[in-house]
GROMACS .gro file of C-alpha atoms in nm:
model
  336
    1MET     CA    1   3.904   8.510  -1.079
    2GLY     CA    2   4.168   8.393  -0.833
    3PRO     CA    3   4.526   8.293  -0.901
    4THR     CA    4   4.593   8.003  -1.133
    5PRO     CA    5   4.585   7.681  -0.930
    6ASP     CA    6   4.886   7.456  -0.906
    7PRO     CA    7   4.876   7.178  -1.170
    8THR     CA    8   4.816   6.916  -0.901
    9VAL     CA    9   4.515   7.109  -0.765
   10ALA     CA   10   4.386   7.169  -1.118
   11ALA     CA   11   4.403   6.793  -1.179
   12LEU     CA   12   4.201   6.730  -0.861
   13LEU     CA   13   3.937   6.979  -0.972
   14ASP     CA   14   3.917   6.926  -1.345
   15THR     CA   15   4.042   6.584  -1.450
   16SER     CA   16   3.857   6.254  -1.416
   17SER     CA   17   4.039   5.937  -1.321
   18THR     CA   18   3.977   5.566  -1.358
   19VAL     CA   19   4.113   5.275  -1.155
   20ARG     CA   20   4.040   4.905  -1.146
   21LEU     CA   21   3.975   4.766  -0.797
   22ARG     CA   22   3.857   4.447  -0.633
   23PRO     CA   23   3.637   4.426  -0.324
   24LEU     CA   24   3.782   4.285  -0.005
   25PHE     CA   25   3.697   3.923   0.073
   26GLU     CA   26   3.592   4.040   0.419
   27GLY     CA   27   3.270   4.174   0.265
   28ASN     CA   28   3.166   3.834   0.125
   29ASN     CA   29   2.925   3.747   0.407
   30ILE     CA   30   2.635   3.581   0.225
   31SER     CA   31   2.661   3.352  -0.076
   32TYR     CA   32   2.899   3.521  -0.324
   33ALA     CA   33   2.777   3.880  -0.278
   34ILE     CA   34   2.964   4.182  -0.136
   35GLY     CA   35   2.793   4.402   0.123
   36PHE     CA   36   2.728   4.778   0.128
   37LYS     CA   37   3.018   4.868   0.357
   38GLN     CA   38   3.277   4.725   0.121
   39ILE     CA   39   3.109   4.895  -0.176
   40ASN     CA   40   3.150   5.225   0.005
   41TYR     CA   41   3.511   5.133   0.075
   42LEU     CA   42   3.561   5.101  -0.300
   43ALA     CA   43   3.430   5.456  -0.350
   44GLU     CA   44   3.677   5.580  -0.089
   45ALA     CA   45   3.963   5.383  -0.250
   46ALA     CA   46   3.879   5.536  -0.589
   47VAL     CA   47   3.897   5.891  -0.449
   48LEU     CA   48   4.228   5.810  -0.277
   49HIS     CA   49   4.359   5.693  -0.616
   50HIS     CA   50   4.233   6.017  -0.773
   51PHE     CA   51   4.448   6.219  -0.529
   52ARG     CA   52   4.750   6.001  -0.610
   53ALA     CA   53   4.692   6.038  -0.983
   54ALA     CA   54   4.676   6.416  -0.945
   55GLY     CA   55   5.012   6.419  -0.765
   56LEU     CA   56   4.875   6.478  -0.413
   57PRO     CA   57   4.877   6.138  -0.238
   58VAL     CA   58   4.727   6.161   0.109
   59GLY     CA   59   5.048   6.054   0.282
   60GLU     CA   60   5.234   6.342   0.123
   61LEU     CA   61   4.950   6.583   0.206
   62TYR     CA   62   5.012   6.494   0.569
   63GLN     CA   63   5.394   6.487   0.563
   64ARG     CA   64   5.455   6.791   0.343
   65PHE     CA   65   5.159   7.016   0.420
   66GLY     CA   66   5.031   6.900   0.760
   67LEU     CA   67   4.688   6.811   0.618
   68GLY     CA   68   4.470   6.514   0.701
   69PHE     CA   69   4.239   6.374   0.434
   70ASP     CA   70   3.881   6.325   0.561
   71LEU     CA   71   3.573   6.200   0.383
   72VAL     CA   72   3.303   6.412   0.543
   73ASP     CA   73   3.003   6.316   0.330
   74LEU     CA   74   2.946   5.985   0.151
   75ARG     CA   75   2.622   5.906  -0.030
   76SER     CA   76   2.581   5.582  -0.224
   77ARG     CA   77   2.307   5.421  -0.427
   78LEU     CA   78   2.347   5.052  -0.494
   79GLY     CA   79   2.214   4.892  -0.811
   80ALA     CA   80   2.344   4.562  -0.945
   81LEU     CA   81   2.489   4.297  -0.719
   82LEU     CA   82   2.866   4.311  -0.666
   83ALA     CA   83   3.025   3.965  -0.652
   84VAL     CA   84   3.333   3.853  -0.465
   85ASP     CA   85   3.537   3.789  -0.781
   86ASP     CA   86   3.436   4.104  -0.967
   87GLU     CA   87   3.692   4.350  -1.092
   88VAL     CA   88   3.542   4.695  -1.058
   89GLU     CA   89   3.609   4.986  -1.290
   90ALA     CA   90   3.587   5.296  -1.070
   91VAL     CA   91   3.542   5.630  -1.245
   92VAL     CA   92   3.595   5.947  -1.038
   93THR     CA   93   3.462   6.276  -1.172
   94PRO     CA   94   3.531   6.606  -0.995
   95VAL     CA   95   3.215   6.808  -0.920
   96THR     CA   96   3.349   7.088  -0.697
   97LYS     CA   97   3.170   7.416  -0.765
   98ASP     CA   98   3.323   7.762  -0.750
   99GLY     CA   99   3.326   7.889  -0.393
  100GLU     CA  100   3.279   7.550  -0.227
  101ASP     CA  101   3.517   7.471   0.058
  102ARG     CA  102   3.496   7.093   0.019
  103LEU     CA  103   3.628   6.887  -0.268
  104GLY     CA  104   3.342   6.704  -0.439
  105PHE     CA  105   3.346   6.393  -0.656
  106THR     CA  106   3.109   6.144  -0.806
  107VAL     CA  107   3.222   5.783  -0.821
  108GLY     CA  108   3.073   5.527  -1.059
  109LEU     CA  109   3.147   5.159  -0.998
  110PHE     CA  110   3.110   4.940  -1.306
  111VAL     CA  111   3.136   4.566  -1.363
  112GLU     CA  112   3.109   4.342  -1.665
  113ARG     CA  113   2.805   4.115  -1.696
  114GLU     CA  114   2.776   3.884  -1.998
  115GLY     CA  115   2.988   4.118  -2.206
  116LYS     CA  116   2.802   4.433  -2.098
  117ARG     CA  117   2.926   4.719  -1.877
  118VAL     CA  118   2.687   4.747  -1.580
  119LYS     CA  119   2.683   5.012  -1.309
  120CYS     CA  120   2.667   4.840  -0.970
  121ALA     CA  121   2.684   5.156  -0.755
  122GLY     CA  122   2.715   5.532  -0.767
  123SER     CA  123   2.847   5.759  -0.492
  124THR     CA  124   2.886   6.127  -0.417
  125VAL     CA  125   3.184   6.207  -0.197
  126ARG     CA  126   3.290   6.526  -0.016
  127VAL     CA  127   3.644   6.565   0.116
  128ALA     CA  128   3.788   6.812   0.368
  129LEU     CA  129   4.158   6.868   0.432
  130ARG     CA  130   4.202   6.903   0.808
  131VAL     CA  131   4.495   7.108   0.940
  132ASP     CA  132   4.675   6.875   1.179
  133SER     CA  133   4.819   6.994   1.508
  134HIS     CA  134   5.049   6.692   1.541
  135ILE     CA  135   5.277   6.789   1.255
  136ALA     CA  136   5.415   7.115   1.115
  137ALA     CA  137   5.395   7.178   0.743
  138SER     CA  138   5.736   7.165   0.576
  139GLU     CA  139   5.621   7.334   0.253
  140PRO     CA  140   5.370   7.604   0.155
  141LEU     CA  141   5.040   7.481   0.018
  142PRO     CA  142   5.004   7.442  -0.358
  143ALA     CA  143   4.813   7.734  -0.507
  144GLY     CA  144   4.438   7.678  -0.493
  145LEU     CA  145   4.440   7.420  -0.215
  146ALA     CA  146   4.395   7.650   0.087
  147ARG     CA  147   4.020   7.695   0.038
  148PHE     CA  148   3.967   7.324   0.106
  149THR     CA  149   4.154   7.326   0.437
  150THR     CA  150   3.990   7.361   0.776
  151GLU     CA  151   4.101   7.382   1.138
  152ARG     CA  152   3.812   7.155   1.239
  153LEU     CA  153   3.577   6.928   1.045
  154GLY     CA  154   3.268   7.094   1.186
  155VAL     CA  155   3.089   7.222   1.493
  156GLY     CA  156   2.805   6.985   1.560
  157GLU     CA  157   2.470   7.074   1.707
  158GLN     CA  158   2.488   7.081   2.088
  159ARG     CA  159   2.220   7.027   2.349
  160LYS     CA  160   2.254   7.056   2.725
  161THR     CA  161   2.167   6.754   2.933
  162GLU     CA  162   2.110   6.708   3.303
  163VAL     CA  163   2.146   6.330   3.301
  164VAL     CA  164   2.454   6.163   3.436
  165PRO     CA  165   2.590   5.870   3.233
  166GLU     CA  166   2.638   5.535   3.398
  167PRO     CA  167   3.002   5.430   3.434
  168TYR     CA  168   3.110   5.251   3.119
  169GLY     CA  169   3.221   4.941   3.306
  170SER     CA  170   3.505   4.709   3.227
  171LEU     CA  171   3.685   4.717   2.893
  172SER     CA  172   3.559   4.364   2.836
  173ARG     CA  173   3.225   4.519   2.737
  174GLY     CA  174   3.354   4.527   2.384
  175ARG     CA  175   3.019   4.588   2.212
  176GLY     CA  176   2.917   4.855   2.459
  177THR     CA  177   2.561   4.870   2.589
  178THR     CA  178   2.217   4.907   2.439
  179GLY     CA  179   2.066   5.006   2.771
  180PRO     CA  180   1.920   5.076   3.006
  181ASP     CA  181   2.127   5.394   2.984
  182PRO     CA  182   2.006   5.741   3.090
  183VAL     CA  183   2.173   5.926   2.801
  184LEU     CA  184   2.029   5.690   2.540
  185THR     CA  185   1.688   5.712   2.706
  186GLU     CA  186   1.692   6.091   2.680
  187LEU     CA  187   1.807   6.086   2.318
  188ILE     CA  188   1.548   5.830   2.207
  189GLY     CA  189   1.250   5.980   2.387
  190GLU     CA  190   0.926   5.848   2.236
  191ASP     CA  191   1.073   5.778   1.894
  192ASN     CA  192   1.069   5.443   1.719
  193ALA     CA  193   1.441   5.411   1.777
  194PHE     CA  194   1.719   5.196   1.917
  195GLY     CA  195   2.027   5.316   2.106
  196TRP     CA  196   2.382   5.192   2.140
  197ARG     CA  197   2.668   5.329   2.350
  198TYR     CA  198   3.016   5.228   2.237
  199ARG     CA  199   3.375   5.328   2.316
  200ILE     CA  200   3.546   5.443   1.996
  201PRO     CA  201   3.846   5.216   1.936
  202TYR     CA  202   4.170   5.344   1.791
  203PHE     CA  203   4.132   5.121   1.485
  204TYR     CA  204   3.825   5.319   1.377
  205CYS     CA  205   4.037   5.637   1.382
  206HIS     CA  206   4.311   5.807   1.184
  207PHE     CA  207   4.566   6.088   1.217
  208ASN     CA  208   4.621   6.007   1.585
  209GLU     CA  209   4.286   6.128   1.716
  210ARG     CA  210   3.958   6.115   1.528
  211MET     CA  211   3.714   5.863   1.391
  212GLN     CA  212   3.714   5.836   1.013
  213MET     CA  213   3.438   5.765   0.765
  214SER     CA  214   3.510   5.391   0.746
  215GLY     CA  215   3.457   5.373   1.123
  216PHE     CA  216   3.111   5.525   1.087
  217LEU     CA  217   3.030   5.277   0.812
  218ARG     CA  218   3.119   4.999   1.055
  219VAL     CA  219   2.902   5.157   1.324
  220MET     CA  220   2.612   5.181   1.079
  221GLU     CA  221   2.649   4.814   0.993
  222GLU     CA  222   2.675   4.705   1.354
  223VAL     CA  223   2.389   4.917   1.490
  224GLU     CA  224   2.164   4.762   1.223
  225ASP     CA  225   2.268   4.416   1.339
  226LEU     CA  226   2.200   4.501   1.705
  227PHE     CA  227   1.872   4.676   1.620
  228LEU     CA  228   1.736   4.376   1.431
  229ALA     CA  229   1.831   4.140   1.714
  230ASP     CA  230   1.657   4.372   1.961
  231ARG     CA  231   1.339   4.368   1.750
  232GLY     CA  232   1.329   3.987   1.729
  233LEU     CA  233   1.470   3.980   1.374
  234ALA     CA  234   1.821   3.854   1.446
  235ILE     CA  235   1.991   3.804   1.111
  236LYS     CA  236   2.098   3.440   1.154
  237GLU     CA  237   1.756   3.331   1.281
  238VAL     CA  238   1.571   3.511   1.002
  239LEU     CA  239   1.810   3.367   0.745
  240ASP     CA  240   1.760   3.014   0.883
  241THR     CA  241   1.384   3.031   0.926
  242ARG     CA  242   1.271   3.252   0.635
  243GLY     CA  243   1.567   3.251   0.399
  244TRP     CA  244   1.594   3.632   0.416
  245ILE     CA  245   1.905   3.848   0.438
  246PRO     CA  246   1.910   4.231   0.465
  247VAL     CA  247   2.021   4.417   0.154
  248VAL     CA  248   2.102   4.788   0.125
  249THR     CA  249   1.975   4.998  -0.164
  250GLN     CA  250   2.119   5.334  -0.055
  251SER     CA  251   2.311   5.492   0.229
  252ARG     CA  252   2.449   5.825   0.341
  253ILE     CA  253   2.678   5.938   0.624
  254GLU     CA  254   2.776   6.301   0.693
  255LEU     CA  255   3.029   6.409   0.953
  256LEU     CA  256   2.910   6.712   1.151
  257ASP     CA  257   3.190   6.736   1.406
  258GLU     CA  258   3.488   6.532   1.522
  259SER     CA  259   3.452   6.214   1.725
  260LEU     CA  260   3.769   6.142   1.917
  261MET     CA  261   3.952   5.820   1.993
  262GLU     CA  262   3.816   5.647   2.307
  263GLU     CA  263   3.524   5.885   2.349
  264GLU     CA  264   3.193   5.711   2.404
  265LEU     CA  265   2.974   5.728   2.098
  266TYR     CA  266   2.598   5.735   2.156
  267THR     CA  267   2.431   5.607   1.840
  268VAL     CA  268   2.054   5.644   1.791
  269TYR     CA  269   1.900   5.438   1.512
  270THR     CA  270   1.552   5.562   1.423
  271VAL     CA  271   1.306   5.390   1.191
  272GLU     CA  272   1.176   5.663   0.960
  273ASN     CA  273   0.941   5.463   0.739
  274VAL     CA  274   0.845   5.118   0.617
  275PHE     CA  275   0.757   5.135   0.247
  276LYS     CA  276   0.503   4.897   0.094
  277SER     CA  277   0.631   4.594   0.289
  278LEU     CA  278   0.946   4.598   0.076
  279LEU     CA  279   1.188   4.856   0.216
  280TYR     CA  280   1.252   5.039   0.541
  281THR     CA  281   1.464   5.349   0.602
  282CYS     CA  282   1.650   5.424   0.923
  283ARG     CA  283   1.831   5.738   1.035
  284MET     CA  284   2.155   5.711   1.230
  285ASP     CA  285   2.254   5.997   1.461
  286CYS     CA  286   2.579   5.985   1.657
  287TYR     CA  287   2.662   6.191   1.966
  288VAL     CA  288   2.942   6.234   2.217
  289LEU     CA  289   2.897   6.375   2.567
  290ARG     CA  290   3.139   6.654   2.655
  291GLY     CA  291   3.072   6.785   3.002
  292ASP     CA  292   2.699   6.858   3.008
  293GLN     CA  293   2.675   6.900   2.629
  294LEU     CA  294   2.557   6.630   2.393
  295VAL     CA  295   2.730   6.703   2.062
  296LYS     CA  296   2.595   6.552   1.740
  297THR     CA  297   2.900   6.442   1.542
  298ALA     CA  298   2.747   6.247   1.253
  299THR     CA  299   2.418   6.170   1.087
  300GLY     CA  300   2.309   5.943   0.807
  301THR     CA  301   2.039   5.727   0.656
  302ILE     CA  302   2.023   5.377   0.517
  303THR     CA  303   1.751   5.197   0.322
  304HIS     CA  304   1.714   4.824   0.367
  305GLY     CA  305   1.512   4.549   0.214
  306TYR     CA  306   1.546   4.174   0.229
  307LEU     CA  307   1.666   3.928  -0.031
  308GLN     CA  308   1.524   3.578  -0.038
  309GLU     CA  309   1.709   3.279  -0.180
  310THR     CA  310   1.455   3.125  -0.417
  311ARG     CA  311   1.696   2.852  -0.522
  312PRO     CA  312   2.067   2.800  -0.453
  313ASN     CA  313   2.259   3.123  -0.525
  314VAL     CA  314   1.951   3.293  -0.677
  315TRP     CA  315   1.825   3.587  -0.470
  316GLU     CA  316   1.513   3.802  -0.518
  317MET     CA  317   1.348   4.080  -0.318
  318ALA     CA  318   1.128   3.946  -0.038
  319THR     CA  319   0.797   4.093   0.076
  320LEU     CA  320   0.795   4.164   0.448
  321ASP     CA  321   0.537   3.966   0.638
  322ASP     CA  322   0.308   4.124   0.897
  323ALA     CA  323   0.529   4.012   1.188
  324ALA     CA  324   0.837   4.179   1.038
  325VAL     CA  325   0.647   4.501   0.960
  326ALA     CA  326   0.515   4.510   1.317
  327ALA     CA  327   0.863   4.451   1.462
  328LEU     CA  328   1.008   4.736   1.257
  329SER     CA  329   0.718   4.973   1.320
  330THR     CA  330   0.664   4.932   1.696
  331PRO     CA  331   0.890   5.116   1.939
  332ARG     CA  332   1.046   4.902   2.213
  333LYS     CA  333   1.044   5.080   2.546
  334VAL     CA  334   1.365   5.070   2.749
  335SER     CA  335   1.364   5.237   3.090
  336ALA     CA  336   1.660   5.435   3.222
   0.00000   0.00000   0.00000
């Protein structure tokens, strides 16, 4: 057994916490429902509250100990609909095992429905504490915290490439490019996949340099939007003509390495399966090009279906028609 952890670290590892939160209005895109990104934001907010409740708020971790807080793995399963006016009870339970070098938590999000407590989502979260080179620690670390610190979030898989990227072009290309692009063409190969090249903006980043989990959630949301438009299933058109809107049942993002501010992020969105004309699962892989090395910095999956408005404000799962299944299942060739 190691030394007794500091009370703040013991609270992080052993004590559950509960906080009441409300989703951001930004996530109210369709009818009165809140989308998957904002539900994941609630899980992040609950873990941030857990650190504050333990006596280690993330601002103080940075100022006192030179540590940056990073969500490095976020897995969520969505159940009941979350509405714009809901107040969410978020319960954070520590699940870090002996010997692990990441702090682990489960997060349950609960709402009240007709007097009953209903779970609308559940998440598993892993947190790393990144030693920051921009600031010197002013105090020694609390006992027991050192094992969760790291000099780098990861060392992603690297592959050498001979292709030369096209110049990015003017900064007015705010949404980047979906091709033709030689790097995306190499990454996609013959897969049933879609590619997107995008300059990482500072507002997706934190601690002066690197992209944070919320930025990858935004990328996952946007690449889905671009992918569907590319396959002839643009969200507004499908909503207007069929009354369908995409809905997420589960998602996961894991950080494998660091993606730096203003690097170009190459995102490959691969259709893995279409299940019984109800759901489809895509894998998201993110890369940066450093010299002649393509470095995988993040990976994740997301499962989508469609909801159909059967009458005003009443939504049910839709069955994909043959045209939608074909669009999702058939690779679209893009030349370099």
